[in-house]
Short mmCIF file of C-alpha atoms and ligand atoms in Angstrom, two decimals:
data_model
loop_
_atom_site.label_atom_id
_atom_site.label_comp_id
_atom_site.label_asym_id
_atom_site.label_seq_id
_atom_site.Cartn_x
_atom_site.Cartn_y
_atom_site.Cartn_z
CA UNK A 1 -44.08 104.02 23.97
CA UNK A 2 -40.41 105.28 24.33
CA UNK A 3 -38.24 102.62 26.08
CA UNK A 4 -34.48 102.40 26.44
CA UNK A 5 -32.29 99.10 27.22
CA UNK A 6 -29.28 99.26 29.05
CA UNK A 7 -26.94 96.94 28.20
CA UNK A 8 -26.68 95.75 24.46
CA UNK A 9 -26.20 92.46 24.71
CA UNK A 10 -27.85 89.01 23.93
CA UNK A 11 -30.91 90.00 26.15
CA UNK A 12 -31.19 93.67 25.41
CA UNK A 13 -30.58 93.32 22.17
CA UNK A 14 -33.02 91.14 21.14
CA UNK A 15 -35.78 92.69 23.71
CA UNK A 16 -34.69 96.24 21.99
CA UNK A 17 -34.97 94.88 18.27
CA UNK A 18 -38.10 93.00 19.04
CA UNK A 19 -39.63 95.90 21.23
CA UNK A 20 -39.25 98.31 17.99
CA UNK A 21 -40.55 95.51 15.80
CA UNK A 22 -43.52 96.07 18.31
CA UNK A 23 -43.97 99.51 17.20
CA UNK A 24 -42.33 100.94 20.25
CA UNK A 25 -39.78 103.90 20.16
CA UNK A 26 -36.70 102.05 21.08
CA UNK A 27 -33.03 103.10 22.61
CA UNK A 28 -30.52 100.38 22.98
CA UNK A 29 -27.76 101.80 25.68
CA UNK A 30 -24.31 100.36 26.06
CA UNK A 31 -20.78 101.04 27.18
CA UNK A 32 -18.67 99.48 25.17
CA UNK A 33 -18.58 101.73 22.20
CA UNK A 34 -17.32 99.45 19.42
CA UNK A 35 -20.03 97.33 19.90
CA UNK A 36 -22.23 100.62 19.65
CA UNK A 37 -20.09 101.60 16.54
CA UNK A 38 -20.49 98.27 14.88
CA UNK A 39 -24.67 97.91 15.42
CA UNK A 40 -24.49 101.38 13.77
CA UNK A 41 -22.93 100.07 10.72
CA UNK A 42 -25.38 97.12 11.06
CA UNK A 43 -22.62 94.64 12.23
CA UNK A 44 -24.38 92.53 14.59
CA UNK A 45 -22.08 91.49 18.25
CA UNK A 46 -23.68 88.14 17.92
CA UNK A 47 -24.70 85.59 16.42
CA UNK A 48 -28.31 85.01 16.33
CA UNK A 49 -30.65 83.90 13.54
CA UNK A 50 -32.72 86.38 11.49
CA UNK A 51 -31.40 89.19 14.33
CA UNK A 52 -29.40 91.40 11.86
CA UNK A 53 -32.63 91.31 9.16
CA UNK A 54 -34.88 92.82 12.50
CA UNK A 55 -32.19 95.15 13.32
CA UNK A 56 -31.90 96.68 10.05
CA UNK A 57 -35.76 96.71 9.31
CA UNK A 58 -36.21 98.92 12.77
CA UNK A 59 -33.58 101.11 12.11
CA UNK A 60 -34.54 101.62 8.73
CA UNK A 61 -38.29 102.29 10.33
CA UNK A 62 -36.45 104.82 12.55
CA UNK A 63 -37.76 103.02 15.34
CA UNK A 64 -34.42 101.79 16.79
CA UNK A 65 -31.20 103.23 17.79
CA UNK A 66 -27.81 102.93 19.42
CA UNK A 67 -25.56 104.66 21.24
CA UNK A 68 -23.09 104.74 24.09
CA UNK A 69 -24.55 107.63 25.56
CA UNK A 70 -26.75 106.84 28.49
CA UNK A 71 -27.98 110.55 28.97
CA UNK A 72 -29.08 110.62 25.34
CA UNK A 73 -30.91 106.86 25.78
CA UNK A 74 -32.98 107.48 28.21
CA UNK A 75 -34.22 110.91 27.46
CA UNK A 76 -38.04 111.06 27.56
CA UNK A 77 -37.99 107.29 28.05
CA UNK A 78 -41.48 105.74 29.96
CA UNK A 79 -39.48 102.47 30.24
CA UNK A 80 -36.18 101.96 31.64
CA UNK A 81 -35.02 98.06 30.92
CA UNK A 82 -31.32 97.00 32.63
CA UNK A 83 -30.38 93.76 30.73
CA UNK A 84 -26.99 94.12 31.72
CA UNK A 85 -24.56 91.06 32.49
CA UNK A 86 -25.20 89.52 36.36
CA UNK A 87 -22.23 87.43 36.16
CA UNK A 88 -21.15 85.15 38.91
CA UNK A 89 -18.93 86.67 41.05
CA UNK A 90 -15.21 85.52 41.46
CA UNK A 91 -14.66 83.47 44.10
CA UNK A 92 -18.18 83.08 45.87
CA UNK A 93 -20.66 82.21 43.07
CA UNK A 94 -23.12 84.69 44.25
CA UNK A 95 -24.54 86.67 41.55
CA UNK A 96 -22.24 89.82 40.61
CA UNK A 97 -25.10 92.61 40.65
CA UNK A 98 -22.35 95.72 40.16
CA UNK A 99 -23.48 95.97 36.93
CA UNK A 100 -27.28 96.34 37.76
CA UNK A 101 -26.49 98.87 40.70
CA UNK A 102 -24.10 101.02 38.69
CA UNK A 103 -26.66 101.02 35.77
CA UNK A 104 -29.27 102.35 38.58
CA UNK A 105 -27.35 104.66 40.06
CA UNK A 106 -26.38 106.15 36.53
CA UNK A 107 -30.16 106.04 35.77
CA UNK A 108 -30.96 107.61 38.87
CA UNK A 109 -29.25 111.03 38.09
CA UNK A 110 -30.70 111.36 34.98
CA UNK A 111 -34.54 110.50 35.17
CA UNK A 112 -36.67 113.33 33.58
CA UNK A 113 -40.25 112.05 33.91
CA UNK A 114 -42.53 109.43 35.53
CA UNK A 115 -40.51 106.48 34.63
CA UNK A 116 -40.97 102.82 35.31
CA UNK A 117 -37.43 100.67 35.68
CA UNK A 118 -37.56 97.73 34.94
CA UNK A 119 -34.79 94.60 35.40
CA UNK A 120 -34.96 92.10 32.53
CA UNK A 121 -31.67 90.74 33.92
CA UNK A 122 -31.64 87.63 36.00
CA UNK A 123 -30.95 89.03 39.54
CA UNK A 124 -31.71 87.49 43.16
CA UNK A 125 -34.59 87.96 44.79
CA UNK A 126 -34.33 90.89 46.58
CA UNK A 127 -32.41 93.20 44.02
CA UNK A 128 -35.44 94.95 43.01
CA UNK A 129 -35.83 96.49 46.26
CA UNK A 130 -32.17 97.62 46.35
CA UNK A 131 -32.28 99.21 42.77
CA UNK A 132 -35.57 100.86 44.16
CA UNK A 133 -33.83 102.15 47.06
CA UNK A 134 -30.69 103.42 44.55
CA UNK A 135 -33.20 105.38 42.96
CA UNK A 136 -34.77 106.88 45.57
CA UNK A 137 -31.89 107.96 47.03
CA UNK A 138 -29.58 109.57 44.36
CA UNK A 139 -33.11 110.97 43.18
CA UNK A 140 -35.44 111.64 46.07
CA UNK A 141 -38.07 113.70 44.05
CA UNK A 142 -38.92 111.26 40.97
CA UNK A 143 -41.12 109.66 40.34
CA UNK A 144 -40.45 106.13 39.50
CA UNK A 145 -41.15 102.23 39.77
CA UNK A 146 -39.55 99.27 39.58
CA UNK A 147 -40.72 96.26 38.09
CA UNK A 148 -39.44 92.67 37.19
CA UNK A 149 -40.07 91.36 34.01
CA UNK A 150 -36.94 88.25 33.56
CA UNK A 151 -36.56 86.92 30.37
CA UNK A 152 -36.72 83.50 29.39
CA UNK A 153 -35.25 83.50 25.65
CA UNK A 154 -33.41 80.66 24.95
CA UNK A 155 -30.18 81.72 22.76
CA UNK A 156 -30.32 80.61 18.66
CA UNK A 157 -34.15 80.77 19.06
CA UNK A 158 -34.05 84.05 20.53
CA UNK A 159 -36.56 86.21 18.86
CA UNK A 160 -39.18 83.46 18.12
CA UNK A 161 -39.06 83.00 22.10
CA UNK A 162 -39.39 86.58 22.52
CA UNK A 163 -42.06 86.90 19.97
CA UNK A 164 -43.74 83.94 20.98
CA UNK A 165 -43.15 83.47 24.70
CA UNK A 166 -44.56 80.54 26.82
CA UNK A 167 -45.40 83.00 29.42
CA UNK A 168 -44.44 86.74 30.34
CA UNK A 169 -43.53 87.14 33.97
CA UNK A 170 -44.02 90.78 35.29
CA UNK A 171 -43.32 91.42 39.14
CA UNK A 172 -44.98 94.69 39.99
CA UNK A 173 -45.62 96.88 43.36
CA UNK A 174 -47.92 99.40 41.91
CA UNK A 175 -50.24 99.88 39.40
CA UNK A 176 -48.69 102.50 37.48
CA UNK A 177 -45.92 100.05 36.20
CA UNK A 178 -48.62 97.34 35.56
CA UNK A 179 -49.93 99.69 33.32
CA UNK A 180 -47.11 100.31 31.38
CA UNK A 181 -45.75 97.16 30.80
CA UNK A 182 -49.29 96.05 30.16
CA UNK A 183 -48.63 98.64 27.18
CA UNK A 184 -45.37 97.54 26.62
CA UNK A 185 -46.96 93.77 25.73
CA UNK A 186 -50.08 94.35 24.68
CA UNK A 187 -48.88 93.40 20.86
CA UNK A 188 -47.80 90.36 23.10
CA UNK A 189 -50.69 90.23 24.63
CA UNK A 190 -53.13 90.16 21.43
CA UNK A 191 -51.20 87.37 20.24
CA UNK A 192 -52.86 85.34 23.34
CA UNK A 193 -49.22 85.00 25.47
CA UNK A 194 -50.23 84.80 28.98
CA UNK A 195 -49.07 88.20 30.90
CA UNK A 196 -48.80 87.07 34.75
CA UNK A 197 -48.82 89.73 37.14
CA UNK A 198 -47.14 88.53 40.59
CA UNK A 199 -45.06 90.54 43.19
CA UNK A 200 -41.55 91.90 42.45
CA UNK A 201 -40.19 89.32 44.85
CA UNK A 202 -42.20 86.25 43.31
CA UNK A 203 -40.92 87.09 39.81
CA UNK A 204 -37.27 87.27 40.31
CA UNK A 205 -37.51 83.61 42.25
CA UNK A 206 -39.73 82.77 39.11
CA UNK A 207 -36.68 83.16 36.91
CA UNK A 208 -34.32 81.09 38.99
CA UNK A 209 -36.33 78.22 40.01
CA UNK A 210 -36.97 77.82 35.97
CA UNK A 211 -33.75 77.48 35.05
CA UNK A 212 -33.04 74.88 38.31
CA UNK A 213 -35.86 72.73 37.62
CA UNK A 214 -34.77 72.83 33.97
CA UNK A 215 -31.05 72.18 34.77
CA UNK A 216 -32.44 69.36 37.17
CA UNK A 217 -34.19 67.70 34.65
CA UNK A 218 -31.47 67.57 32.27
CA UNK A 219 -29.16 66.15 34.89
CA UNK A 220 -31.84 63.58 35.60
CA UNK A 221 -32.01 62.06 31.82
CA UNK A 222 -27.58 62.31 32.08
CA UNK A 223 -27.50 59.97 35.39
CA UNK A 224 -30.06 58.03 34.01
CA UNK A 225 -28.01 57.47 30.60
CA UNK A 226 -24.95 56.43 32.54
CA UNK A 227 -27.33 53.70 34.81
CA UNK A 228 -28.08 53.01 31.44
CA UNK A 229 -24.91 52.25 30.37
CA UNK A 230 -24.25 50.14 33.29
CA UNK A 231 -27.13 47.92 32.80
CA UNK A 232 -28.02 47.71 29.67
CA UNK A 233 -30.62 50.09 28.75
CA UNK A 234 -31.37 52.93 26.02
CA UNK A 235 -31.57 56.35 27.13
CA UNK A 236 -33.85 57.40 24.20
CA UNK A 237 -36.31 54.70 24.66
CA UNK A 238 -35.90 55.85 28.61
CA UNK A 239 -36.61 59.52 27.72
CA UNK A 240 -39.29 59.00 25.23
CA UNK A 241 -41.42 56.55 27.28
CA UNK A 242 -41.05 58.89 30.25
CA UNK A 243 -41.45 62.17 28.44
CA UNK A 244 -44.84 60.73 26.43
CA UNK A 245 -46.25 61.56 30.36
CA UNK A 246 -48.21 64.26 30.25
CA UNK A 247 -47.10 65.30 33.55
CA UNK A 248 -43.41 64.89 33.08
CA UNK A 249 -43.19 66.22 28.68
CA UNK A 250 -40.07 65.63 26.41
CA UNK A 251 -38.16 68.73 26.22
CA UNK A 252 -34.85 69.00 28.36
CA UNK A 253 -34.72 65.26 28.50
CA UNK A 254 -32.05 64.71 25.74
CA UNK A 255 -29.34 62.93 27.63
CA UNK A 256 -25.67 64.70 26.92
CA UNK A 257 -22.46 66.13 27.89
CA UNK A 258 -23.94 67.94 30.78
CA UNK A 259 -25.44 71.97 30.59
CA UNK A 260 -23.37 74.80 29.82
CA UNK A 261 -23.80 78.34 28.92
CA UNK A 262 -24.21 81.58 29.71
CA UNK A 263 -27.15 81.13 32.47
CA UNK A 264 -27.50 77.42 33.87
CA UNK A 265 -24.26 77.40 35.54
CA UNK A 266 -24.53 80.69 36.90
CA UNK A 267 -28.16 80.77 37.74
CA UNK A 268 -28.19 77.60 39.64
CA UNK A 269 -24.89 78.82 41.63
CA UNK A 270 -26.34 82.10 42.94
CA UNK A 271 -29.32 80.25 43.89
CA UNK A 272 -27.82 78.47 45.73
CA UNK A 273 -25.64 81.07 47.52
CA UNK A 274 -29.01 82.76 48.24
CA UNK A 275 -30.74 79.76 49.89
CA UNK A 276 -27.36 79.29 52.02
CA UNK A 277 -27.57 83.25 53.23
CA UNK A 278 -31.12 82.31 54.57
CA UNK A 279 -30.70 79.40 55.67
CA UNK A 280 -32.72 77.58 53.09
CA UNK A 281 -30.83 74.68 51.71
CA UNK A 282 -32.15 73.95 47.78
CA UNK A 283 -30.51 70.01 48.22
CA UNK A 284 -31.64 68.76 44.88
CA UNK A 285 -30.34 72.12 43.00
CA UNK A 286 -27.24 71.23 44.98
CA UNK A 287 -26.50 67.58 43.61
CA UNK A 288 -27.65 69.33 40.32
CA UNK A 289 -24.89 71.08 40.14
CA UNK A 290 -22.08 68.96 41.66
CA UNK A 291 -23.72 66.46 39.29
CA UNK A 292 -23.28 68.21 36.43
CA UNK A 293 -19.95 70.04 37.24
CA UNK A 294 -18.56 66.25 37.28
CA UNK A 295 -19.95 65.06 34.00
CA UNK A 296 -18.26 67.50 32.09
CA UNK A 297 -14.72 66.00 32.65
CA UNK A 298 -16.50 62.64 32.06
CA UNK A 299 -16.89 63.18 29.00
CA UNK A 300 -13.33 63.67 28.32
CA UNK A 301 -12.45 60.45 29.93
CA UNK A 302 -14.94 58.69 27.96
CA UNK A 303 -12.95 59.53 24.57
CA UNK A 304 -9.56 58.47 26.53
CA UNK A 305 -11.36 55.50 26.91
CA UNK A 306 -12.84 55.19 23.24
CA UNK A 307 -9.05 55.98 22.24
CA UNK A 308 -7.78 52.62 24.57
CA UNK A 309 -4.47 52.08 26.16
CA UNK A 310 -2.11 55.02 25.27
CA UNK A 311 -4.08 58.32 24.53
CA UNK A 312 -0.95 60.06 24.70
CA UNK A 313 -0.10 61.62 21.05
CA UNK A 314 -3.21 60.68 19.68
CA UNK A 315 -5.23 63.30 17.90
CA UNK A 316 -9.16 63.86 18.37
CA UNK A 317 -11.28 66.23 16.79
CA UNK A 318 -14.19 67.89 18.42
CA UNK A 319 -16.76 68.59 16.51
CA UNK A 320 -18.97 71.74 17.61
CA UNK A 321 -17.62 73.94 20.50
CA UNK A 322 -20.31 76.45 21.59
CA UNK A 323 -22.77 74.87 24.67
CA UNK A 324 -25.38 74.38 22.23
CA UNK A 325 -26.11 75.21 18.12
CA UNK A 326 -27.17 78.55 16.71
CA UNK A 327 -25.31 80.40 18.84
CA UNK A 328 -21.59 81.20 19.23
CA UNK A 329 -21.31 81.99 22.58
CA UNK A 330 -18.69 79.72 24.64
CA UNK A 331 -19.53 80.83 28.22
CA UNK A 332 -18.96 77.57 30.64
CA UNK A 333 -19.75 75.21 27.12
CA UNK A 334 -18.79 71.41 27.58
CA UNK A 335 -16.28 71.45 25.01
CA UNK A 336 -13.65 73.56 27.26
CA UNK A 337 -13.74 70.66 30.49
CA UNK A 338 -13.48 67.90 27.51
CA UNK A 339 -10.37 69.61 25.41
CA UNK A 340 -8.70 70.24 29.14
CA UNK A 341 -9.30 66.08 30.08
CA UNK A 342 -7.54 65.64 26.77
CA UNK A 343 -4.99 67.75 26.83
CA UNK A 344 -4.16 66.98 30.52
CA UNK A 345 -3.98 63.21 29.09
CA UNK A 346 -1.52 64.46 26.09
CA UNK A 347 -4.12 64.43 23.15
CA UNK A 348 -3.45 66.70 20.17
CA UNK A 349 -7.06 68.51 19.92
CA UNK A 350 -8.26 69.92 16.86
CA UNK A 351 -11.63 72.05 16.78
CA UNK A 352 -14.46 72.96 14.38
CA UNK A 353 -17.57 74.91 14.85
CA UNK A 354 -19.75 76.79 12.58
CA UNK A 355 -20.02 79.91 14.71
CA UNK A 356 -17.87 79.88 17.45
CA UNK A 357 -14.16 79.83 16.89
CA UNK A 358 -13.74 83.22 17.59
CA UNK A 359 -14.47 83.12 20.74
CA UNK A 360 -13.29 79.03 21.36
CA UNK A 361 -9.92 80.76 20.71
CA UNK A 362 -8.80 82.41 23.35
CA UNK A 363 -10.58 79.90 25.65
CA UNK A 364 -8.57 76.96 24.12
CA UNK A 365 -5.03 78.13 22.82
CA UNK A 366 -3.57 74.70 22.23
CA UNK A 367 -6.50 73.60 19.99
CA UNK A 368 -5.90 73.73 16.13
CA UNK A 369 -9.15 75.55 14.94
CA UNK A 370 -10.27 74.26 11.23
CA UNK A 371 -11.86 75.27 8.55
CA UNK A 372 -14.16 72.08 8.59
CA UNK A 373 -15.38 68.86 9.99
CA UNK A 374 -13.56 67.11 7.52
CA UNK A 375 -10.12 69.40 7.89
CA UNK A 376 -10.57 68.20 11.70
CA UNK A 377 -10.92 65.08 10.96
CA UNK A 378 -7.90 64.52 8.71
CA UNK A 379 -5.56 61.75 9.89
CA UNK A 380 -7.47 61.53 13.56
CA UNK A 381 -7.65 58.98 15.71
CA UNK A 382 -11.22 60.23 17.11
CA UNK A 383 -14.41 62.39 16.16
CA UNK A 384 -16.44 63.54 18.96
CA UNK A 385 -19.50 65.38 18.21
CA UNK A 386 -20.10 67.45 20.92
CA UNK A 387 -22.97 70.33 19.90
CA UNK A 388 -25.69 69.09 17.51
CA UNK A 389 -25.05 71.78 14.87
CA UNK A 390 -27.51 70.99 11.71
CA UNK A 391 -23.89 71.20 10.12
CA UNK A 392 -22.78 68.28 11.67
CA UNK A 393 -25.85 66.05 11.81
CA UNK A 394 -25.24 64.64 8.46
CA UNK A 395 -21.53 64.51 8.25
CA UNK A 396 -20.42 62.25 5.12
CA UNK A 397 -19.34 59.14 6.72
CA UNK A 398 -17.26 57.64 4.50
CA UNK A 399 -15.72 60.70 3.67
CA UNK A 400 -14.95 61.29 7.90
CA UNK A 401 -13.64 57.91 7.62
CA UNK A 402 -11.84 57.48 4.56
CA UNK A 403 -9.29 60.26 5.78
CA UNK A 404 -9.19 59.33 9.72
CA UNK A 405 -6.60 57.22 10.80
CA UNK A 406 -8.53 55.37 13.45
CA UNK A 407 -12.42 55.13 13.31
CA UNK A 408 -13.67 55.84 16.35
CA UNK A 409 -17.02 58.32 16.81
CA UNK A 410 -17.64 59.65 20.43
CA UNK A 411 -21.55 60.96 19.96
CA UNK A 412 -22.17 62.87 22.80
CA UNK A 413 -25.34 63.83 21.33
CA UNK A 414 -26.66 60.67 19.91
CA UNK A 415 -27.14 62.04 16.92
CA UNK A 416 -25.88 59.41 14.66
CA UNK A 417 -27.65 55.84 14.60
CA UNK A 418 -25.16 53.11 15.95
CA UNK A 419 -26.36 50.73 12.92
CA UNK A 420 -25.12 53.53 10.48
CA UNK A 421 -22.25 53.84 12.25
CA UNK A 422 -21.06 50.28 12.41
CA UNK A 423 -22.08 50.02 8.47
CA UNK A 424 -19.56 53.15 7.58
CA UNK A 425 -16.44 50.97 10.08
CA UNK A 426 -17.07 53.58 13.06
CA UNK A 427 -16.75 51.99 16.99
CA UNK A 428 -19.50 54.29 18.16
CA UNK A 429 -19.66 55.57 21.35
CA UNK A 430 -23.18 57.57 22.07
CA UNK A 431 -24.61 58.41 25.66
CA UNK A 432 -26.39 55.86 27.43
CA UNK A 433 -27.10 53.72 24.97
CA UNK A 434 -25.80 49.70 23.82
CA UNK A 435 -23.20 50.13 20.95
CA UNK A 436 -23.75 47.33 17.97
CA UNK A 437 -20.03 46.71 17.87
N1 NAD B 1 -28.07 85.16 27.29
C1 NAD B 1 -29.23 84.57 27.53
O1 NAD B 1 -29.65 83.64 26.87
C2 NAD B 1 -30.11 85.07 28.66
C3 NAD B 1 -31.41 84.60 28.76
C4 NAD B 1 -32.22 85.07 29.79
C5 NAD B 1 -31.70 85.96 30.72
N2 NAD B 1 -30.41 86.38 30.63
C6 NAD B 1 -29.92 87.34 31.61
O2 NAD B 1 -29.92 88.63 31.03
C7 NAD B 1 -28.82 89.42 31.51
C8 NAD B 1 -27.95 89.88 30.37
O3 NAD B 1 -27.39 88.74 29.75
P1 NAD B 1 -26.65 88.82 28.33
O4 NAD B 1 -26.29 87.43 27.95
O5 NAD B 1 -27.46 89.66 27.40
O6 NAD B 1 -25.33 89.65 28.77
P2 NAD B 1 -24.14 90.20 27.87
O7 NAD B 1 -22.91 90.05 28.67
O8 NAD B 1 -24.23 89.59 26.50
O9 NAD B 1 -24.50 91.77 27.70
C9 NAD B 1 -24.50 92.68 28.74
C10 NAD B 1 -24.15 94.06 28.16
O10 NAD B 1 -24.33 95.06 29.16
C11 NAD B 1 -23.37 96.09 28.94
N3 NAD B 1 -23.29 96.92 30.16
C12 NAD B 1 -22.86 96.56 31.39
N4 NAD B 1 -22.99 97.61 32.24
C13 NAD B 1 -23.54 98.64 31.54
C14 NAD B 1 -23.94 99.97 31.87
N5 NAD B 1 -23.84 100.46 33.10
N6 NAD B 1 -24.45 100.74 30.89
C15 NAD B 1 -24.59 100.26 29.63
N7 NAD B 1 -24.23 99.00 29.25
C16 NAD B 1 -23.72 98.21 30.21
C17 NAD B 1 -22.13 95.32 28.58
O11 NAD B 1 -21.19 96.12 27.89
C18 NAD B 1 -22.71 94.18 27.69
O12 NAD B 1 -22.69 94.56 26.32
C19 NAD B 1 -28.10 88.52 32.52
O13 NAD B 1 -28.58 88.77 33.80
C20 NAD B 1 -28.50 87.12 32.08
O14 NAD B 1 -28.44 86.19 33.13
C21 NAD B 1 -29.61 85.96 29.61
#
């Protein structure tokens, strides 16, 4: 089948590479050229594991391309995907969906054949209608569907999730585009995923009440580890005797700094703004998010309080910067509320993650980005282990703590066992749960 992606980035990419590792004919469309320019040398614009190895293998196969051409992507394609950005929009939260409608309307004027359109982006309930409407009227004669089909990779496990999904979720209004994406994923398919067919409406909720229900239960375990705090009570015992419930199940129940990254924050916001416009309220999504909006600045004033009376001039390093590991992307992570409570409180903040400094940056000028845990940790007062790299989950401790010049861990990730900690001289701090010292 010949299918071509708009919009080359985490999402698109990934569907295009994996699509062609399918044995589909693959385009991947995008504006921005020197991101074009650089997958054509094989320079990946992310950072994803084993994506460059599938890239190259497809292209070499001659069964993926790029380019920055949109006329010359979607020539002859069956399959039109937009997995462009849906951003939230400045200063109302809603979901920004000017991307999506200018990638219709550009579609619009240049389809060729029966074509099915399909948006892999997470867009509100709704939008499907008013890209079908686009199309129809910049191009009144073609003949064209549009389908749902959101995707549910998580970043840094990317193409296993997309090669091994939980579930594919197609919304469809015809049985023309049921067909084809029944094509599209019937290596999927083979492989025993389950391929639900629902309507176009159904599917786009689909998307957005997963990620609120997951965001919700991750804010449940964090205000659980604080009442656990308060009266005396492990979080991981909490967790794993709740989460050995078959109905309830352990994932998303690791308590922590509070969610971040490129979708949670934004999905559960424009959900919200779309159960206000109807006058729906989603309550619980709402505490969810003021919940977890507020935790993030916690966090920084729990390491002013692991530092004690004067923070002022202290130095802390943070260790991992990018919402979670395996990926580099910094998009509403944790780290940026906790190195603004610092430096608001007059901390020097140092930084070190594997992937992300890049882009942690421009994000955080004032933070001295190094070359290492150990560089970061040089002559601090504080480590705070924010993002559970692999990197960082067996840090040398008496190395850290030989060259620090207070011992003080802040494991926002409970990563590191307090008795380990207290035998290496560290005053531990970990989330929701009784420190030894
Ligand atoms: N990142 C994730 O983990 C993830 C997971 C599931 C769903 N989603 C959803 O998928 C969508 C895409 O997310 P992303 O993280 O891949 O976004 P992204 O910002 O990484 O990439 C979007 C790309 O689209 C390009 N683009 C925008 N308009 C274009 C146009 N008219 N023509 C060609 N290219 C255009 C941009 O240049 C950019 O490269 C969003 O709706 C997001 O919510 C993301």
């Amino acid at each position: 089948m010949r299918i071509a992606i708009i919009g080359t980035g985490y999402v698109g990419l990934v569907s295009g590479a994996c699509f062609s590792d399918f044995g589909h004919d693959v385009v991947c469309v995008d504006k921005d050229e020197a991101k074009i320019g650089a997958l054509e040398q094989g320079v990946m614009p992310i950072f994803e594991p084993g994506l460059d190895q599938l890239v190259a293998r497809n292209v070499a196969a001659g069964r993926l391309a790029f380019t920055s051409e949109l006329a010359e992507g979607v020539r002859g394609a069956e399959a039109i995907f937009i997995a462009v950005g849906t951003p939230s929009r400045r200063g109302d939260g809603h979901a920004d969906l000017s991307y999506v409608y200018g990638a219709a309307t550009e579609i619009a004027a240049l389809l060729d054949g029966p074509t099915v359109v399909v948006t892999k982006s997470t867009v509100p309930v709704g939008t499907g209608d008013e890209v079908e409407r686009i199309l129809r009227e910049v191009a009144p004669a073609a003949i064209v569907s549009v389908c749902s089909n959101p995707e549910f990779l998580r970043e840094g496990a990317a193409i296993e999730d997309f090669k091994h999904p939980d579930r594919i979720v197609v919304g469809v209004e015809d049985d023309r585009a049921r067909d084809v994406m029944q094509e599209i994923y019937r290596p999927l398919y083979l492989n025993r995923a389950p391929l639900m067919f629902t309507s176009r409406r159904s599917a786009e909720l689909i998307k957005y009440a997963a990620n609120a229900f997951l965001a919700t239960k991750i804010t449940f375990i964090n205000e659980m580890a604080d009442l656990c705090e308060v009266v005396g009570g492990d979080v991981q015992d909490v967790a794993r005797g709740i989460g050995l419930d078959g109905r309830i199940g352990p994932k998303f129940l690791h308590a922590g700094p509070g969610y971040g990254g490129s979708c949670f924050p934004k999905d559960t916001l424009a959900l919200l703004k779309t159960a206000e416009d109807v006058q729906s309220p989603l309550r619980i999504v709402e505490a969810v998010v003021k919940v977890n909006d507020a935790r993030k600045r916690a966090m920084g004033r729990k390491v002013l309080k692991a530092l004690g009376d004067e923070p002022r001039g202290k130095i802390v390093a943070l260790l991992g910067l990018a919402f979670k590991p395996n990926t580099d992307d910094m998009r509403d992570a944790p780290s940026i509320a906790i190195v603004q409570a610092l430096e608001d409180a007059g901390v020097k903040v140092r930084g070190y993650d594997p992937e992300s400094m890049e882009q942690a940056r421009p994000i955080m000028p004032d933070v001295e980005l190094c070359r290492s845990p150990y560089e970061a940790a040089d002559g601090a007062d504080a480590v705070v282990l924010v993002t559970e790299w692999d990197a960082l989950r067996a840090l040398d401790l008496d190395r850290l703590a030989a060259s620090m010049r207070r011992k003080i861990l802040v494991d926002l990730r409970n990563v590191y066992p307090p008795a380990d900690m207290e035998e290496a001289g560290f005053a531990w701090h970990g989330i929701g749960r009784p420190s030894p010292l």
